[in-house]
PDB file of C-alpha atoms in Angstrom:
ATOM      1  CA  LEU A   1     -20.719  -9.339 -62.003  1.00 53.00           C
ATOM      2  CA  ALA A   2     -24.025 -11.066 -61.615  1.00 61.00           C
ATOM      3  CA  LYS A   3     -23.861 -13.773 -58.973  1.00 79.00           C
ATOM      4  CA  THR A   4     -26.139 -16.760 -58.915  1.00 88.00           C
ATOM      5  CA  THR A   5     -27.649 -18.842 -56.140  1.00 91.00           C
ATOM      6  CA  GLN A   6     -28.752 -22.442 -56.659  1.00 95.00           C
ATOM      7  CA  PRO A   7     -29.697 -25.312 -54.351  1.00 96.00           C
ATOM      8  CA  ILE A   8     -26.663 -27.351 -53.411  1.00 94.00           C
ATOM      9  CA  SER A   9     -28.285 -30.685 -54.181  1.00 96.00           C
ATOM     10  CA  MET A  10     -31.498 -32.301 -55.376  1.00 97.00           C
ATOM     11  CA  ASP A  11     -32.790 -35.835 -55.571  1.00 97.00           C
ATOM     12  CA  SER A  12     -35.226 -37.272 -58.056  1.00 97.00           C
ATOM     13  CA  TYR A  13     -36.401 -40.567 -59.510  1.00 97.00           C
ATOM     14  CA  GLU A  14     -36.335 -41.865 -63.027  1.00 97.00           C
ATOM     15  CA  GLY A  15     -39.172 -40.591 -65.166  1.00 97.00           C
ATOM     16  CA  GLN A  16     -39.881 -37.519 -63.050  1.00 97.00           C
ATOM     17  CA  GLU A  17     -39.591 -33.918 -64.158  1.00 97.00           C
ATOM     18  CA  VAL A  18     -36.866 -31.975 -62.375  1.00 98.00           C
ATOM     19  CA  ASN A  19     -36.900 -28.216 -61.941  1.00 98.00           C
ATOM     20  CA  ILE A  20     -33.776 -26.423 -60.739  1.00 97.00           C
ATOM     21  CA  THR A  21     -34.209 -22.770 -59.867  1.00 96.00           C
ATOM     22  CA  CYS A  22     -31.435 -20.212 -59.960  1.00 95.00           C
ATOM     23  CA  SER A  23     -31.557 -16.731 -58.427  1.00 94.00           C
ATOM     24  CA  HIS A  24     -29.700 -13.854 -60.066  1.00 90.00           C
ATOM     25  CA  ASN A  25     -31.036 -10.686 -58.487  1.00 91.00           C
ATOM     26  CA  ASN A  26     -28.474  -8.317 -59.998  1.00 87.00           C
ATOM     27  CA  ILE A  27     -28.610  -9.561 -63.573  1.00 88.00           C
ATOM     28  CA  ALA A  28     -27.658  -6.846 -66.076  1.00 85.00           C
ATOM     29  CA  THR A  29     -29.706  -5.761 -69.054  1.00 87.00           C
ATOM     30  CA  ASN A  30     -27.397  -7.432 -71.585  1.00 82.00           C
ATOM     31  CA  ASP A  31     -26.860 -10.635 -69.617  1.00 84.00           C
ATOM     32  CA  TYR A  32     -28.035 -13.985 -70.859  1.00 86.00           C
ATOM     33  CA  ILE A  33     -28.694 -16.992 -68.633  1.00 89.00           C
ATOM     34  CA  THR A  34     -26.856 -20.163 -69.493  1.00 89.00           C
ATOM     35  CA  TRP A  35     -26.920 -23.620 -67.967  1.00 92.00           C
ATOM     36  CA  TYR A  36     -24.146 -26.168 -68.120  1.00 92.00           C
ATOM     37  CA  GLN A  37     -24.059 -29.832 -67.121  1.00 95.00           C
ATOM     38  CA  GLN A  38     -20.994 -31.590 -65.745  1.00 94.00           C
ATOM     39  CA  PHE A  39     -20.486 -35.312 -65.320  1.00 94.00           C
ATOM     40  CA  PRO A  40     -17.722 -36.633 -63.061  1.00 88.00           C
ATOM     41  CA  SER A  41     -14.257 -36.416 -64.597  1.00 85.00           C
ATOM     42  CA  GLN A  42     -15.499 -34.373 -67.547  1.00 91.00           C
ATOM     43  CA  GLY A  43     -15.612 -30.726 -68.467  1.00 91.00           C
ATOM     44  CA  PRO A  44     -18.925 -28.851 -68.356  1.00 91.00           C
ATOM     45  CA  ARG A  45     -21.234 -29.128 -71.334  1.00 91.00           C
ATOM     46  CA  PHE A  46     -23.649 -26.472 -72.585  1.00 88.00           C
ATOM     47  CA  ILE A  47     -27.314 -27.321 -72.077  1.00 92.00           C
ATOM     48  CA  ILE A  48     -29.400 -24.266 -72.831  1.00 91.00           C
ATOM     49  CA  GLN A  49     -29.361 -20.494 -72.908  1.00 89.00           C
ATOM     50  CA  GLY A  50     -32.052 -17.834 -72.775  1.00 90.00           C
ATOM     51  CA  TYR A  51     -32.745 -14.149 -72.286  1.00 90.00           C
ATOM     52  CA  LYS A  52     -36.414 -14.012 -71.365  1.00 91.00           C
ATOM     53  CA  THR A  53     -39.653 -16.013 -71.310  1.00 92.00           C
ATOM     54  CA  LYS A  54     -39.134 -19.621 -72.370  1.00 95.00           C
ATOM     55  CA  VAL A  55     -36.562 -21.520 -74.369  1.00 94.00           C
ATOM     56  CA  THR A  56     -36.808 -25.187 -75.244  1.00 95.00           C
ATOM     57  CA  ASN A  57     -34.436 -27.575 -76.947  1.00 93.00           C
ATOM     58  CA  GLU A  58     -34.168 -31.327 -77.230  1.00 93.00           C
ATOM     59  CA  VAL A  59     -32.601 -31.605 -73.786  1.00 91.00           C
ATOM     60  CA  ALA A  60     -34.327 -29.101 -71.498  1.00 96.00           C
ATOM     61  CA  SER A  61     -36.520 -26.061 -71.094  1.00 97.00           C
ATOM     62  CA  LEU A  62     -35.565 -22.775 -69.516  1.00 97.00           C
ATOM     63  CA  PHE A  63     -38.184 -20.555 -67.922  1.00 97.00           C
ATOM     64  CA  ILE A  64     -37.352 -16.920 -67.209  1.00 97.00           C
ATOM     65  CA  PRO A  65     -39.919 -14.613 -65.579  1.00 96.00           C
ATOM     66  CA  ALA A  66     -40.416 -11.043 -66.709  1.00 96.00           C
ATOM     67  CA  ASP A  67     -38.169  -9.527 -64.030  1.00 95.00           C
ATOM     68  CA  ARG A  68     -35.361 -11.971 -65.008  1.00 95.00           C
ATOM     69  CA  LYS A  69     -34.204 -12.184 -61.389  1.00 94.00           C
ATOM     70  CA  SER A  70     -34.477 -15.950 -61.452  1.00 95.00           C
ATOM     71  CA  SER A  71     -34.660 -18.786 -63.920  1.00 96.00           C
ATOM     72  CA  THR A  72     -35.713 -22.421 -63.837  1.00 97.00           C
ATOM     73  CA  LEU A  73     -34.100 -25.260 -65.705  1.00 97.00           C
ATOM     74  CA  SER A  74     -36.590 -28.013 -66.394  1.00 98.00           C
ATOM     75  CA  LEU A  75     -35.468 -31.530 -67.260  1.00 97.00           C
ATOM     76  CA  PRO A  76     -38.370 -33.675 -68.467  1.00 94.00           C
ATOM     77  CA  ARG A  77     -38.504 -37.328 -67.499  1.00 93.00           C
ATOM     78  CA  VAL A  78     -35.011 -37.665 -66.074  1.00 97.00           C
ATOM     79  CA  SER A  79     -33.017 -40.860 -66.313  1.00 96.00           C
ATOM     80  CA  LEU A  80     -30.079 -42.183 -64.323  1.00 97.00           C
ATOM     81  CA  SER A  81     -27.741 -40.647 -66.894  1.00 95.00           C
ATOM     82  CA  ASP A  82     -28.945 -37.170 -65.933  1.00 96.00           C
ATOM     83  CA  THR A  83     -27.135 -37.493 -62.609  1.00 97.00           C
ATOM     84  CA  ALA A  84     -24.661 -34.625 -62.781  1.00 97.00           C
ATOM     85  CA  VAL A  85     -23.855 -31.161 -61.500  1.00 96.00           C
ATOM     86  CA  TYR A  86     -25.828 -28.335 -63.110  1.00 97.00           C
ATOM     87  CA  TYR A  87     -24.446 -24.799 -63.232  1.00 94.00           C
ATOM     88  CA  CYS A  88     -26.388 -21.623 -63.781  1.00 92.00           C
ATOM     89  CA  LEU A  89     -24.401 -18.688 -65.158  1.00 87.00           C
ATOM     90  CA  VAL A  90     -25.238 -15.177 -66.266  1.00 85.00           C
ATOM     91  CA  GLY A  91     -23.151 -13.072 -68.612  1.00 78.00           C
ATOM     92  CA  ASP A  92     -23.065 -11.054 -71.777  1.00 71.00           C
ATOM     93  CA  PRO A  93     -22.111 -13.316 -74.708  1.00 62.00           C
ATOM     94  CA  LEU A  94     -21.652 -10.350 -76.975  1.00 59.00           C
ATOM     95  CA  GLU A  95     -18.982  -8.753 -74.832  1.00 59.00           C
ATOM     96  CA  SER A  96     -15.505  -8.879 -76.278  1.00 53.00           C
ATOM     97  CA  GLY A  97     -13.902 -12.143 -75.323  1.00 48.00           C
ATOM     98  CA  GLY A  98     -17.172 -13.957 -75.036  1.00 49.00           C
ATOM     99  CA  TYR A  99     -17.805 -15.395 -71.623  1.00 50.00           C
ATOM    100  CA  ASN A 100     -14.611 -14.197 -70.017  1.00 53.00           C
ATOM    101  CA  LYS A 101     -16.400 -12.857 -67.003  1.00 59.00           C
ATOM    102  CA  LEU A 102     -18.566 -15.861 -66.287  1.00 66.00           C
ATOM    103  CA  ILE A 103     -18.428 -17.245 -62.781  1.00 70.00           C
ATOM    104  CA  PHE A 104     -19.216 -20.859 -62.099  1.00 76.00           C
ATOM    105  CA  GLY A 105     -20.655 -21.337 -58.630  1.00 76.00           C
ATOM    106  CA  ALA A 106     -20.759 -24.681 -56.852  1.00 79.00           C
ATOM    107  CA  GLY A 107     -23.734 -25.757 -58.946  1.00 92.00           C
ATOM    108  CA  THR A 108     -26.567 -28.119 -58.076  1.00 96.00           C
ATOM    109  CA  ARG A 109     -25.789 -31.797 -57.654  1.00 96.00           C
ATOM    110  CA  LEU A 110     -28.693 -33.749 -59.078  1.00 97.00           C
ATOM    111  CA  ALA A 111     -28.962 -37.396 -58.111  1.00 97.00           C
ATOM    112  CA  VAL A 112     -31.461 -39.489 -60.044  1.00 97.00           C
ATOM    113  CA  HIS A 113     -32.491 -42.728 -58.362  1.00 97.00           C
ATOM    114  CA  PRO A 114     -34.005 -45.875 -59.880  1.00 96.00           C
TER     115      PRO A 114
ATOM    116  CA  ASN B   1     -12.560 -32.606 -85.298  1.00 63.00           C
ATOM    117  CA  ALA B   2     -11.132 -33.067 -81.824  1.00 72.00           C
ATOM    118  CA  GLY B   3     -12.608 -29.829 -80.438  1.00 90.00           C
ATOM    119  CA  VAL B   4     -10.517 -28.877 -77.427  1.00 94.00           C
ATOM    120  CA  THR B   5      -7.632 -31.134 -76.453  1.00 95.00           C
ATOM    121  CA  GLN B   6      -5.450 -31.021 -73.351  1.00 96.00           C
ATOM    122  CA  THR B   7      -2.192 -32.672 -72.428  1.00 96.00           C
ATOM    123  CA  PRO B   8      -1.271 -34.317 -70.207  1.00 96.00           C
ATOM    124  CA  LYS B   9      -4.351 -36.004 -68.717  1.00 95.00           C
ATOM    125  CA  PHE B  10      -2.635 -36.657 -65.402  1.00 96.00           C
ATOM    126  CA  GLN B  11       0.453 -35.216 -63.746  1.00 96.00           C
ATOM    127  CA  VAL B  12       2.137 -35.530 -60.377  1.00 97.00           C
ATOM    128  CA  LEU B  13       4.626 -32.874 -59.346  1.00 97.00           C
ATOM    129  CA  LYS B  14       6.756 -32.229 -56.324  1.00 97.00           C
ATOM    130  CA  THR B  15       6.548 -28.871 -54.600  1.00 98.00           C
ATOM    131  CA  GLY B  16       8.698 -26.350 -56.446  1.00 97.00           C
ATOM    132  CA  GLN B  17       8.692 -28.136 -59.777  1.00 97.00           C
ATOM    133  CA  SER B  18       7.475 -26.397 -62.882  1.00 97.00           C
ATOM    134  CA  MET B  19       5.358 -27.600 -65.751  1.00 96.00           C
ATOM    135  CA  THR B  20       3.258 -26.422 -68.650  1.00 97.00           C
ATOM    136  CA  LEU B  21      -0.253 -27.601 -69.415  1.00 98.00           C
ATOM    137  CA  GLN B  22      -1.039 -27.590 -73.098  1.00 97.00           C
ATOM    138  CA  CYS B  23      -4.352 -26.790 -74.733  1.00 97.00           C
ATOM    139  CA  ALA B  24      -5.222 -26.750 -78.399  1.00 96.00           C
ATOM    140  CA  GLN B  25      -8.433 -26.174 -80.337  1.00 95.00           C
ATOM    141  CA  ASP B  26      -9.432 -26.890 -83.895  1.00 92.00           C
ATOM    142  CA  MET B  27     -12.649 -24.846 -83.756  1.00 87.00           C
ATOM    143  CA  ASN B  28     -11.177 -21.508 -84.896  1.00 87.00           C
ATOM    144  CA  HIS B  29     -12.594 -19.640 -81.890  1.00 86.00           C
ATOM    145  CA  ASN B  30     -11.036 -16.394 -80.781  1.00 85.00           C
ATOM    146  CA  SER B  31     -11.390 -16.780 -77.010  1.00 85.00           C
ATOM    147  CA  MET B  32      -9.711 -19.400 -74.869  1.00 90.00           C
ATOM    148  CA  TYR B  33      -9.823 -19.941 -71.113  1.00 91.00           C
ATOM    149  CA  TRP B  34      -8.129 -21.804 -68.305  1.00 94.00           C
ATOM    150  CA  TYR B  35     -10.131 -22.884 -65.249  1.00 94.00           C
ATOM    151  CA  ARG B  36      -9.334 -24.887 -62.173  1.00 95.00           C
ATOM    152  CA  GLN B  37     -11.795 -27.030 -60.284  1.00 94.00           C
ATOM    153  CA  ASP B  38     -11.141 -28.179 -56.751  1.00 92.00           C
ATOM    154  CA  PRO B  39     -13.010 -31.191 -55.331  1.00 85.00           C
ATOM    155  CA  GLY B  40     -16.702 -30.479 -54.824  1.00 80.00           C
ATOM    156  CA  MET B  41     -16.348 -26.949 -56.103  1.00 84.00           C
ATOM    157  CA  GLY B  42     -17.314 -25.040 -59.186  1.00 85.00           C
ATOM    158  CA  LEU B  43     -14.842 -23.864 -61.806  1.00 88.00           C
ATOM    159  CA  ARG B  44     -12.735 -20.787 -61.196  1.00 90.00           C
ATOM    160  CA  LEU B  45     -11.252 -18.787 -64.047  1.00 88.00           C
ATOM    161  CA  ILE B  46      -7.469 -18.502 -63.931  1.00 93.00           C
ATOM    162  CA  TYR B  47      -6.653 -16.656 -67.148  1.00 93.00           C
ATOM    163  CA  TYR B  48      -8.320 -16.016 -70.444  1.00 89.00           C
ATOM    164  CA  SER B  49      -7.348 -14.855 -73.897  1.00 90.00           C
ATOM    165  CA  ALA B  50      -9.882 -12.883 -75.883  1.00 84.00           C
ATOM    166  CA  SER B  51      -7.826 -13.209 -79.052  1.00 85.00           C
ATOM    167  CA  GLU B  52      -4.442 -14.264 -80.346  1.00 89.00           C
ATOM    168  CA  GLY B  53      -1.714 -12.249 -78.669  1.00 89.00           C
ATOM    169  CA  THR B  54      -3.796 -11.054 -75.715  1.00 90.00           C
ATOM    170  CA  THR B  55      -4.199 -12.513 -72.237  1.00 93.00           C
ATOM    171  CA  ASP B  56      -5.923 -11.294 -69.097  1.00 90.00           C
ATOM    172  CA  LYS B  57      -6.206 -12.391 -65.498  1.00 90.00           C
ATOM    173  CA  GLY B  58      -9.270 -14.149 -64.245  1.00 87.00           C
ATOM    174  CA  GLU B  59     -10.413 -14.793 -60.712  1.00 85.00           C
ATOM    175  CA  VAL B  60      -7.390 -16.790 -59.415  1.00 93.00           C
ATOM    176  CA  PRO B  61      -4.264 -15.947 -61.483  1.00 95.00           C
ATOM    177  CA  ASN B  62      -1.621 -16.064 -58.751  1.00 96.00           C
ATOM    178  CA  GLY B  63       1.014 -18.741 -59.297  1.00 96.00           C
ATOM    179  CA  TYR B  64       0.237 -19.141 -62.981  1.00 97.00           C
ATOM    180  CA  ASN B  65       1.325 -17.725 -66.312  1.00 97.00           C
ATOM    181  CA  VAL B  66      -0.196 -18.220 -69.717  1.00 97.00           C
ATOM    182  CA  SER B  67       0.847 -17.944 -73.304  1.00 96.00           C
ATOM    183  CA  ARG B  68      -1.377 -17.613 -76.347  1.00 96.00           C
ATOM    184  CA  LEU B  69       1.065 -18.818 -78.942  1.00 85.00           C
ATOM    185  CA  ASN B  70      -1.373 -18.587 -81.823  1.00 94.00           C
ATOM    186  CA  LYS B  71      -5.099 -18.797 -82.374  1.00 93.00           C
ATOM    187  CA  ARG B  72      -5.029 -22.533 -81.881  1.00 95.00           C
ATOM    188  CA  GLU B  73      -2.934 -22.948 -78.698  1.00 96.00           C
ATOM    189  CA  PHE B  74      -3.181 -21.595 -75.148  1.00 97.00           C
ATOM    190  CA  SER B  75      -0.781 -22.929 -72.512  1.00 97.00           C
ATOM    191  CA  LEU B  76      -0.794 -22.625 -68.731  1.00 98.00           C
ATOM    192  CA  ARG B  77       2.477 -22.655 -66.806  1.00 98.00           C
ATOM    193  CA  LEU B  78       3.133 -23.318 -63.161  1.00 97.00           C
ATOM    194  CA  GLU B  79       6.582 -21.923 -62.393  1.00 94.00           C
ATOM    195  CA  SER B  80       6.890 -23.319 -58.875  1.00 96.00           C
ATOM    196  CA  ALA B  81       4.129 -25.755 -58.051  1.00 97.00           C
ATOM    197  CA  ALA B  82       2.538 -25.732 -54.604  1.00 97.00           C
ATOM    198  CA  PRO B  83       0.208 -28.281 -52.960  1.00 96.00           C
ATOM    199  CA  SER B  84      -2.576 -25.659 -53.112  1.00 96.00           C
ATOM    200  CA  GLN B  85      -2.458 -25.983 -56.887  1.00 97.00           C
ATOM    201  CA  THR B  86      -3.596 -29.598 -56.739  1.00 97.00           C
ATOM    202  CA  SER B  87      -6.725 -29.494 -58.845  1.00 97.00           C
ATOM    203  CA  VAL B  88      -8.310 -30.419 -62.140  1.00 97.00           C
ATOM    204  CA  TYR B  89      -7.522 -27.926 -64.869  1.00 97.00           C
ATOM    205  CA  PHE B  90      -9.906 -27.315 -67.745  1.00 96.00           C
ATOM    206  CA  CYS B  91      -9.234 -25.438 -70.925  1.00 95.00           C
ATOM    207  CA  ALA B  92     -12.156 -24.017 -72.880  1.00 92.00           C
ATOM    208  CA  ASN B  93     -12.834 -21.928 -75.933  1.00 90.00           C
ATOM    209  CA  GLY B  94     -15.618 -19.757 -77.215  1.00 81.00           C
ATOM    210  CA  GLY B  95     -15.959 -17.353 -80.090  1.00 57.00           C
ATOM    211  CA  LEU B  96     -17.077 -13.760 -79.882  1.00 52.00           C
ATOM    212  CA  GLY B  97     -20.837 -13.723 -79.637  1.00 53.00           C
ATOM    213  CA  THR B  98     -21.040 -17.454 -79.207  1.00 50.00           C
ATOM    214  CA  ASP B  99     -23.572 -18.784 -76.789  1.00 55.00           C
ATOM    215  CA  THR B 100     -21.391 -21.487 -75.325  1.00 76.00           C
ATOM    216  CA  GLN B 101     -17.947 -22.496 -74.211  1.00 82.00           C
ATOM    217  CA  TYR B 102     -16.500 -25.838 -75.190  1.00 88.00           C
ATOM    218  CA  PHE B 103     -14.384 -27.571 -72.606  1.00 92.00           C
ATOM    219  CA  GLY B 104     -11.492 -29.958 -72.911  1.00 94.00           C
ATOM    220  CA  PRO B 105     -11.311 -33.228 -70.971  1.00 93.00           C
ATOM    221  CA  GLY B 106      -9.214 -31.762 -68.164  1.00 96.00           C
ATOM    222  CA  THR B 107      -5.792 -32.332 -66.615  1.00 97.00           C
ATOM    223  CA  ARG B 108      -5.713 -33.821 -63.142  1.00 96.00           C
ATOM    224  CA  LEU B 109      -2.710 -32.326 -61.333  1.00 97.00           C
ATOM    225  CA  THR B 110      -1.397 -33.438 -57.963  1.00 97.00           C
ATOM    226  CA  VAL B 111       1.339 -31.503 -56.217  1.00 97.00           C
ATOM    227  CA  LEU B 112       3.038 -33.356 -53.382  1.00 96.00           C
TER     228      LEU B 112
END
C-alpha cells in the first residue's frame, strides 16, 4: 500500500495561491493520486485526481512530476471558505472494489486568514 | 437524489450496548465503505463491500460487523459498544473504476 506524507498544517491569506505537496515514494504503476477536502462535521469531498503531469479543473490544479513520487495540489486565490483539511491518497481506481485499499492519513489542515 | 444517507446523525450509548448504523445510497454504485474518524485524525477503513453480497475487513474491523443487505444498503453493527468506539462514522460509496468516493454526512457516536 502506498503511503503518503503531507505537512500537518499550513496557513495562508485570502487571495493567495496555496500549494500543498504530498510525498508518495512507493507509488505503484497503476496508482492514481487523488485529493479530497473535508470541512468540519462533514464527510470528505473529491477535489481532483491525476496520474501524471498536470490536471486542472474548476477548483484546483494537480502537478505530478515524471517520477510520480510526489504531487502538489494548487489552490488558486484561496478564500476563507477554503479552510479545511486536505487529504492526499494514492490507489488503483480500476481495482475490483474501487478504492477499497485507500488510506486516509491525517491530512493537511489549511487555515485561510483574512 | 440524496446520494449517500446515514442514520442516525447522533447517538449516545452506554458501554456494552449494541446498535446498528444504517447507510443507504441511491447512486447505484457497487462498492460501499464504512470509515471511522477520531478527533484530529484521518479516516480509517473499518469494512468495505465491493459488491452486493460480499464484505471484507478494512484497517480496523475489530468490534464491528457489517451487512450488505442489497446494492443500496450497507449497515454497520456494534455488538457491544466500548468507549474506544467513540468516533464519527462515515459511510461512502464508489463504483468500479470510478475516480471518487461519495461520503455521507456522518454519524457522531459517543460511548459512555
